[in-house]
XYZ file of C-alpha atoms in Angstrom:
550
model
C 10.692 -10.166 6.990
C 8.065 -12.000 4.960
C 6.890 -10.160 1.826
C 3.325 -10.801 3.000
C 3.923 -9.124 6.370
C 4.536 -5.473 5.544
C 1.714 -3.442 4.049
C 1.417 0.160 2.955
C 0.118 0.885 6.453
C 0.936 4.476 7.340
C 3.252 5.703 8.634
C 1.549 9.121 8.471
C -2.001 7.781 8.736
C -1.900 4.144 9.900
C -5.361 3.104 8.787
C -6.063 -0.372 7.367
C -7.649 0.399 4.006
C -7.446 -3.239 2.983
C -9.393 -4.361 6.069
C -11.988 -1.623 5.580
C -12.447 -2.753 1.967
C -12.617 -6.425 2.841
C -15.076 -6.179 5.742
C -18.482 -7.791 5.028
C -20.259 -4.716 6.452
C -19.115 -2.683 3.464
C -17.779 0.873 3.374
C -20.947 2.494 4.691
C -24.294 3.814 3.510
C -26.030 7.045 2.573
C -29.671 7.849 3.460
C -32.202 6.293 1.087
C -33.328 9.751 -0.034
C -29.838 10.245 -1.518
C -29.935 7.080 -3.613
C -29.338 7.991 -7.236
C -27.856 11.375 -6.306
C -25.222 12.451 -8.799
C -21.585 12.947 -7.797
C -19.098 14.379 -10.295
C -15.738 12.608 -10.585
C -13.056 14.573 -12.438
C -10.638 12.135 -14.042
C -10.804 8.430 -14.930
C -7.464 7.310 -13.573
C -7.197 4.716 -10.832
C -8.333 7.197 -8.182
C -11.345 8.408 -10.155
C -12.544 4.957 -11.204
C -12.025 3.536 -7.700
C -14.033 6.362 -6.138
C -16.773 6.107 -8.753
C -17.025 2.325 -8.365
C -17.437 2.504 -4.583
C -19.924 5.391 -4.794
C -21.981 3.348 -7.252
C -21.962 0.410 -4.822
C -23.436 2.749 -2.186
C -26.312 3.651 -4.470
C -25.005 6.999 -5.683
C -24.700 7.999 -9.336
C -21.105 8.926 -10.159
C -20.549 10.895 -13.364
C -16.959 10.673 -14.606
C -15.352 13.435 -16.703
C -12.292 12.374 -18.703
C -10.561 14.156 -21.623
C -8.245 11.272 -22.485
C -8.570 7.582 -21.777
C -9.663 5.442 -18.862
C -6.675 4.578 -16.718
C -4.759 7.834 -16.341
C -1.129 6.944 -15.678
C -1.986 3.271 -15.725
C -1.568 3.461 -19.483
C -0.898 0.195 -21.306
C -0.443 0.785 -25.028
C -0.585 -2.358 -27.194
C 2.038 -2.771 -29.873
C 0.837 -2.909 -33.459
C -0.942 -6.180 -34.111
C -1.119 -7.098 -30.423
C -3.747 -6.899 -27.708
C -1.993 -8.125 -24.558
C 1.639 -7.296 -25.386
C 1.912 -3.711 -24.271
C 4.194 -0.836 -23.416
C 3.513 0.186 -19.815
C 3.869 3.930 -20.223
C 2.945 4.733 -16.629
C 2.772 2.419 -13.635
C 4.332 -0.922 -14.488
C 5.458 -2.511 -11.196
C 3.238 -2.903 -8.178
C 4.547 -3.898 -4.747
C 2.653 -6.607 -2.926
C 2.429 -4.291 0.087
C -0.157 -2.276 -1.901
C -3.022 -4.267 -0.414
C -5.844 -1.861 -1.271
C -4.822 -1.840 -4.941
C -4.545 -5.626 -5.011
C -8.070 -5.813 -3.566
C -9.255 -4.648 -6.991
C -6.699 -6.682 -8.939
C -8.026 -9.792 -7.200
C -11.657 -8.739 -7.615
C -11.092 -8.647 -11.364
C -9.244 -11.976 -11.378
C -6.164 -10.514 -13.060
C -2.915 -12.430 -13.119
C 0.411 -10.994 -12.017
C 4.012 -12.071 -12.281
C 7.223 -10.827 -10.652
C 8.681 -7.713 -12.247
C 12.294 -8.088 -13.506
C 13.911 -5.511 -11.240
C 17.711 -5.487 -10.909
C 19.264 -8.438 -9.064
C 15.947 -10.284 -8.730
C 15.246 -13.833 -9.904
C 12.705 -12.436 -12.372
C 15.458 -10.437 -14.066
C 17.691 -13.480 -14.336
C 20.769 -11.304 -14.628
C 21.715 -7.658 -14.206
C 24.439 -5.605 -15.831
C 25.707 -2.480 -14.104
C 27.868 -0.210 -16.223
C 29.268 2.978 -14.722
C 32.095 5.088 -16.133
C 32.591 2.508 -18.853
C 33.156 -0.399 -16.456
C 30.723 -3.265 -16.834
C 29.740 -5.829 -14.195
C 27.519 -8.860 -14.800
C 25.622 -10.183 -11.772
C 22.816 -12.498 -10.812
C 22.995 -11.566 -7.097
C 24.536 -8.726 -5.115
C 27.397 -11.038 -4.145
C 28.473 -11.190 -7.795
C 29.313 -7.480 -7.779
C 32.554 -5.872 -6.546
C 32.770 -4.990 -2.841
C 32.014 -1.361 -3.660
C 28.354 -2.168 -4.344
C 27.936 -4.224 -1.199
C 29.522 -1.389 0.797
C 27.021 1.066 -0.701
C 24.068 -1.183 0.130
C 25.275 -1.762 3.684
C 25.929 1.955 4.190
C 22.368 2.831 3.223
C 20.974 0.192 5.582
C 23.117 1.654 8.362
C 22.022 5.200 7.525
C 18.374 4.178 7.844
C 18.962 2.699 11.267
C 20.956 5.726 12.382
C 18.583 8.389 11.089
C 15.161 6.755 11.273
C 15.071 3.801 13.701
C 14.230 1.845 10.601
C 13.944 -1.682 12.013
C 11.772 -0.610 14.950
C 9.467 1.425 12.743
C 9.167 -1.244 10.079
C 8.341 -3.852 12.729
C 5.584 -1.594 14.074
C 4.171 -1.193 10.564
C 4.290 -4.959 9.982
C 2.445 -5.505 13.283
C -0.050 -2.719 12.471
C 0.470 -0.971 15.792
C -0.633 2.646 15.211
C 0.435 4.027 18.598
C 3.913 2.544 18.292
C 4.207 3.777 14.699
C 3.281 7.322 15.612
C 5.620 7.370 18.600
C 8.547 6.756 16.247
C 7.342 8.403 13.050
C 5.873 11.695 14.227
C 9.198 13.044 15.593
C 10.856 12.066 12.289
C 8.439 14.337 10.431
C 9.752 17.390 12.254
C 13.344 16.187 11.993
C 13.389 15.416 8.265
C 10.679 17.491 6.569
C 13.104 20.259 5.630
C 16.050 18.021 4.732
C 16.723 16.325 1.436
C 17.343 12.716 0.545
C 20.918 13.654 -0.392
C 21.404 15.352 2.972
C 20.262 12.165 4.691
C 22.790 10.113 2.754
C 25.781 12.423 2.878
C 25.396 13.353 6.562
C 25.112 9.768 7.802
C 28.034 8.259 9.689
C 27.998 5.255 7.370
C 28.492 7.285 4.183
C 30.852 9.754 5.860
C 33.283 6.864 6.198
C 33.130 6.134 2.479
C 34.309 7.970 -0.600
C 32.405 10.381 -2.809
C 32.417 7.638 -5.453
C 30.343 5.458 -3.131
C 27.680 8.187 -2.981
C 27.946 8.616 -6.730
C 27.357 4.900 -7.286
C 24.442 5.014 -4.851
C 22.859 7.728 -7.000
C 23.433 5.848 -10.234
C 22.511 2.344 -9.044
C 20.614 3.002 -5.824
C 18.675 0.247 -4.131
C 15.706 -1.892 -5.134
C 14.637 -0.682 -8.571
C 17.704 1.290 -9.613
C 19.370 4.684 -9.374
C 17.838 7.308 -7.138
C 19.848 10.436 -7.842
C 16.762 11.985 -9.454
C 15.219 11.944 -5.974
C 18.214 13.471 -4.192
C 16.540 16.948 -3.996
C 13.296 15.498 -2.563
C 12.227 15.522 1.062
C 13.696 12.537 2.874
C 10.274 11.789 4.328
C 9.122 10.700 0.883
C 11.962 8.190 0.552
C 11.487 6.867 4.074
C 7.845 6.084 3.330
C 8.833 4.082 0.264
C 11.425 2.082 2.214
C 9.260 1.494 5.261
C 6.242 0.183 3.403
C 8.300 -1.880 0.918
C 6.941 -0.033 -2.084
C 10.282 -0.612 -3.784
C 10.346 -4.367 -3.103
C 8.532 -7.560 -4.126
C 7.013 -5.871 -7.144
C 4.771 -7.571 -9.675
C 3.451 -6.644 -13.092
C -0.099 -7.119 -14.338
C -0.146 -9.712 -17.122
C -1.586 -8.050 -20.207
C -1.266 -4.526 -18.875
C -1.979 -2.455 -15.756
C -4.691 -0.468 -17.520
C -6.886 -3.549 -17.153
C -7.469 -2.593 -13.517
C -9.229 0.773 -13.984
C -10.759 -0.326 -17.288
C -11.967 -3.537 -15.661
C -13.534 -1.670 -12.746
C -15.307 0.642 -15.177
C -16.966 -2.390 -16.777
C -17.385 -4.499 -13.611
C -20.843 -5.185 -12.191
C -20.664 -5.427 -8.394
C -22.640 -8.049 -6.512
C -25.782 -6.648 -4.872
C -25.183 -2.918 -5.319
C -27.439 -0.642 -3.291
C -30.286 0.966 -5.284
C -29.069 -0.133 -8.710
C -30.388 -3.269 -10.486
C -28.251 -6.362 -10.918
C -25.748 -5.932 -13.747
C -25.254 -2.193 -13.274
C -21.728 -0.990 -13.954
C -20.019 2.359 -14.350
C -20.014 1.643 -18.064
C -23.768 1.151 -18.154
C -24.365 4.276 -16.058
C -22.269 6.240 -18.563
C -23.819 4.694 -21.695
C -20.456 3.198 -22.592
C -17.983 6.034 -22.035
C -17.217 8.840 -19.559
C -18.325 12.407 -20.134
C -15.881 14.675 -22.003
C -13.219 16.475 -20.022
C -14.206 19.128 -17.485
C -13.655 22.722 -18.602
C -15.098 24.500 -15.546
C -15.993 23.560 -11.978
C -17.957 26.004 -9.844
C -21.017 26.694 -7.711
C -23.903 28.156 -9.631
C -25.984 31.086 -8.414
C -28.127 28.694 -6.372
C -25.042 27.289 -4.618
C -25.102 23.952 -6.446
C -21.821 22.286 -7.408
C -21.561 22.346 -11.182
C -19.348 21.073 -14.000
C -19.209 22.394 -17.536
C -17.554 20.014 -19.975
C -15.370 20.976 -22.929
C -18.420 21.056 -25.248
C -20.283 23.521 -23.048
C -22.780 21.185 -21.362
C -23.341 21.937 -17.646
C -24.645 19.572 -14.953
C -25.163 20.076 -11.221
C -24.162 17.639 -8.485
C -24.576 16.888 -4.800
C -20.796 16.448 -4.390
C -17.634 16.312 -6.448
C -14.340 14.382 -6.369
C -11.393 15.932 -8.216
C -8.644 13.445 -9.085
C -6.712 15.260 -11.813
C -3.238 16.568 -11.156
C -3.482 19.780 -9.193
C -1.826 22.064 -11.756
C -4.710 21.403 -14.135
C -7.019 23.364 -11.845
C -5.038 26.511 -12.643
C -4.105 25.752 -16.266
C -6.765 23.595 -17.940
C -9.922 23.700 -15.806
C -11.527 27.017 -14.899
C -11.834 26.353 -11.174
C -13.789 28.770 -9.024
C -11.357 30.159 -6.489
C -13.839 30.027 -3.595
C -14.031 26.214 -3.750
C -10.732 25.956 -1.881
C -9.146 27.981 0.904
C -6.160 30.227 0.103
C -3.907 27.901 2.090
C -5.094 24.890 0.098
C -4.554 26.783 -3.153
C -1.008 27.438 -1.974
C -0.483 23.705 -1.524
C -2.063 22.812 -4.873
C -0.034 25.359 -6.809
C 3.243 24.512 -5.056
C 2.994 20.843 -5.977
C 6.183 19.949 -7.795
C 5.888 17.340 -10.542
C 8.734 15.124 -11.680
C 9.504 14.469 -15.327
C 9.679 10.952 -16.743
C 10.245 9.370 -20.136
C 10.083 5.793 -21.395
C 10.870 4.264 -24.759
C 9.763 0.738 -25.713
C 10.298 -1.636 -28.609
C 8.828 -5.070 -29.333
C 11.204 -7.870 -30.317
C 10.653 -11.097 -32.232
C 11.369 -13.087 -29.065
C 13.066 -12.766 -25.674
C 16.464 -13.093 -27.330
C 18.268 -11.830 -24.232
C 17.743 -15.235 -22.652
C 20.258 -16.732 -25.106
C 23.584 -17.692 -23.529
C 27.067 -16.717 -24.684
C 30.160 -18.905 -24.678
C 30.667 -18.240 -20.955
C 27.113 -19.329 -20.111
C 25.896 -15.791 -19.393
C 22.711 -14.273 -20.745
C 23.637 -12.211 -23.797
C 21.782 -9.185 -22.440
C 20.533 -8.253 -18.982
C 18.421 -5.812 -17.048
C 20.793 -2.850 -17.309
C 21.616 0.067 -15.030
C 24.024 2.627 -16.424
C 25.144 6.224 -16.224
C 24.473 6.529 -19.956
C 21.303 8.288 -21.106
C 19.230 5.083 -21.050
C 19.728 4.852 -17.253
C 17.426 1.815 -16.778
C 16.717 -0.850 -19.425
C 14.145 -3.533 -18.591
C 13.662 -6.780 -20.486
C 10.112 -8.116 -20.312
C 9.761 -11.761 -21.280
C 6.195 -12.462 -22.458
C 6.581 -16.232 -22.502
C 7.745 -18.982 -24.816
C 6.834 -18.451 -28.469
C 5.722 -14.848 -27.966
C 7.324 -11.522 -28.857
C 9.373 -9.837 -26.154
C 9.243 -6.250 -24.912
C 12.237 -4.038 -24.161
C 11.927 -0.839 -22.190
C 15.017 0.627 -23.815
C 15.125 3.603 -21.491
C 13.365 4.624 -18.292
C 14.659 8.006 -17.187
C 13.737 10.781 -14.764
C 14.109 14.542 -14.385
C 17.124 15.912 -16.306
C 17.644 12.579 -18.077
C 13.996 12.658 -19.158
C 14.275 16.272 -20.303
C 17.039 15.256 -22.706
C 14.403 13.260 -24.581
C 11.581 15.805 -24.407
C 12.039 17.553 -27.798
C 13.066 14.430 -29.694
C 10.850 12.331 -32.002
C 10.366 8.645 -31.312
C 12.861 7.458 -33.926
C 15.624 9.666 -32.499
C 14.921 8.432 -28.966
C 15.223 4.834 -30.123
C 18.415 5.569 -32.055
C 20.053 7.218 -29.029
C 19.020 4.387 -26.717
C 20.296 1.721 -29.088
C 23.546 3.629 -29.548
C 24.100 3.632 -25.781
C 23.195 -0.035 -25.341
C 25.440 -1.100 -28.216
C 28.391 0.351 -26.368
C 27.519 -1.889 -23.400
C 26.682 -4.929 -25.574
C 28.884 -4.584 -28.675
C 28.387 -8.222 -29.705
C 24.576 -8.243 -29.517
C 22.458 -7.457 -32.584
C 19.596 -5.723 -30.804
C 18.338 -4.003 -33.964
C 17.907 -7.285 -35.764
C 15.306 -8.437 -33.249
C 13.084 -5.308 -33.249
C 9.656 -5.683 -34.869
C 6.743 -3.264 -35.189
C 6.815 0.400 -34.273
C 8.388 1.771 -31.074
C 6.315 3.484 -28.386
C 7.441 6.363 -26.181
C 6.095 8.867 -23.674
C 7.151 12.072 -21.935
C 4.573 12.722 -19.241
C 5.476 16.384 -18.864
C 4.456 16.926 -22.509
C 0.956 15.503 -21.998
C -1.476 18.420 -21.439
C -3.669 16.208 -19.254
C -0.812 15.508 -16.817
C 2.096 18.016 -17.143
C 4.386 15.586 -15.307
C 4.742 12.038 -14.069
C 3.895 12.538 -10.413
C 4.575 14.714 -7.406
C 8.041 14.821 -5.868
C 7.744 16.680 -2.572
C 10.525 19.128 -1.797
C 11.842 19.925 1.689
C 9.270 21.942 3.605
C 6.310 20.514 1.706
C 4.911 18.355 4.515
C 2.450 21.064 5.545
C 1.208 21.326 1.951
C 0.794 17.566 1.747
C -1.086 17.573 5.057
C -3.549 20.183 3.747
C -4.271 18.179 0.594
C -4.455 14.775 2.254
C -6.701 15.936 5.105
C -9.039 17.855 2.805
C -11.685 15.106 2.968
C -12.253 16.022 6.653
C -14.585 18.965 6.021
C -16.690 19.505 9.148
C -14.769 22.698 9.969
C -14.572 23.982 6.395
C -16.349 27.125 5.294
C -19.676 26.324 3.666
C -18.414 27.440 0.233
C -15.592 24.886 0.448
C -17.678 21.842 1.377
C -18.630 19.029 -0.954
C -15.559 19.064 -3.223
C -13.021 16.351 -2.370
C -9.480 15.762 -3.600
C -8.017 12.375 -4.499
C -5.105 10.973 -6.477
C -1.603 9.783 -5.769
C -0.257 13.350 -5.705
C -2.647 14.105 -2.827
C -1.348 11.046 -0.973
C 1.801 10.576 1.103
C 3.180 8.197 -1.539
C 3.100 9.990 -4.910
C 3.919 7.839 -7.894
C 2.507 4.705 -6.268
C -0.969 3.526 -7.177
C -1.733 2.632 -3.562
C -1.791 6.371 -2.853
C -4.371 6.871 -5.595
C -6.578 4.114 -4.180
C -6.327 5.186 -0.536
C -7.112 8.852 -1.239
C -10.030 7.763 -3.443
C -11.368 5.815 -0.476
C -10.876 8.869 1.752
C -12.953 10.878 -0.724
C -15.661 8.189 -0.775
C -15.907 8.462 3.016
C -16.001 12.253 2.662
C -18.866 12.169 0.150
C -20.794 9.661 2.257
C -20.380 11.841 5.372
C -21.254 15.009 3.429
C -24.511 13.427 2.246
C -25.533 12.371 5.755
C -24.329 8.772 5.591
C -22.183 6.769 7.949
C -20.172 3.588 8.315
C -21.148 0.516 10.290
C -19.898 0.678 13.875
C -17.821 -2.489 13.464
C -16.115 -1.201 10.295
C -15.101 2.422 10.839
C -13.719 4.362 7.906
C -10.762 6.735 7.640
C -12.736 9.765 8.786
C -14.047 7.903 11.826
C -10.464 7.120 12.868
C -8.956 10.488 12.037
C -8.901 11.862 15.578
C -6.746 8.952 16.819
C -4.695 8.159 13.713
C -4.482 11.446 11.823
C -1.096 12.738 10.611
C 0.904 14.909 12.958
C 0.550 18.636 12.367
C 3.565 20.919 12.208
C 3.333 24.482 13.433
C 3.046 27.469 11.115
């Protein structure tokens, strides 16, 4: 199937966000009397900046609150002495199926290039080392039969358990009725079963050894090992596979943070109400407001935000994009703003841990060839503590970047208490066992960069990883922008962010839920879409996610 065919279209809510964004009629309009009305946006990650940008285009006045930096988990940290050679501490690889996200990438004129995932041309070569046995490969066919058997078994399991080809074809054709006919029964069948259950109970894997399943966990498919996701709901993995989020991935040249930062500074063409040249940056006098300390309704019933320095403002509506745990740990959130059932969903969100450690090198030395004509070092998947090592060539005559280790969950927790220098030493020690003849240390320049997202007080984790039985919670959060039936005290506050979406950890989920919230604010303020370009709320009755019983 062509990489330009499949989009992140559903399967839970098969609405064409990219077509809504690209339509000349625009996303909709609010009544003229609401022009200039202030809307609070909590968080300046991709969801918050996207929502604020589109609200500004409608003639509203978004006010962003941010305690850290613009970009959220699109965090590109330059190495010392550099501006466009960065460590991508959060999102670093973006599938081409993420059409709504690429709408903004293209708007800003940013360049992308293929990400060097295992066994892709961009990687050049891949080394897989498990239980001390090393295999060098440029394609899957270069690996022992065991790896091909694992890949084929997973493909067979998808067909057996999820009618994968039929469903993917329906997504590629953007046929909502056909998608829902296949997908909705899968929700009930797989919501309470894990990814590991899906694998181990399939006929294809039943015919193979335990070692095959072990290798699948360590090496996985697409971007690497997936054993960290084994406890997760299988629905989450199916969504990734179906919408090709784990395939045809690109990186943003110069850093992914350029997308939210660029939107913050971008002046849209012919914005409603605002003069030519208006941007989020100009509306904020250069920088967002400080972080939110309290969100509530005041005694007059007006939505209000108090920032960390004690200043309080009132708003006509509010979009909350921070990770949900922060509303019970860092932001004093008035309980009446959300229903008890929604609070249950927000508090039960389960965040996954993640750590990365980067170094800059004098050049992309791994492209050198040994006596056998092989690259001296490769994109590396291993059962050692580094798990995934990515080699990022910045071009001829420029320093290179090595992501020494990209690890999840228990592997990430091993790094949590350790200082940067110890993390680098452990990673190098592991890699030197795989590449004993390569002087990695001799090529390192500058200071290393590392992150553990669970240690950041503004995040507390990398992203949501839904457990079995969490579909109902996800449904409550995702559908929250549909507020006509909400109690009056709960109206006007909208949730957005990738952990509200059906695809946590993928920026497309942040963008799509931000657009849902934009529709919600517009509707709340008495606005509407053009008839020939309906928005997500207009299509909810026909396309909305299936509901499971209590």
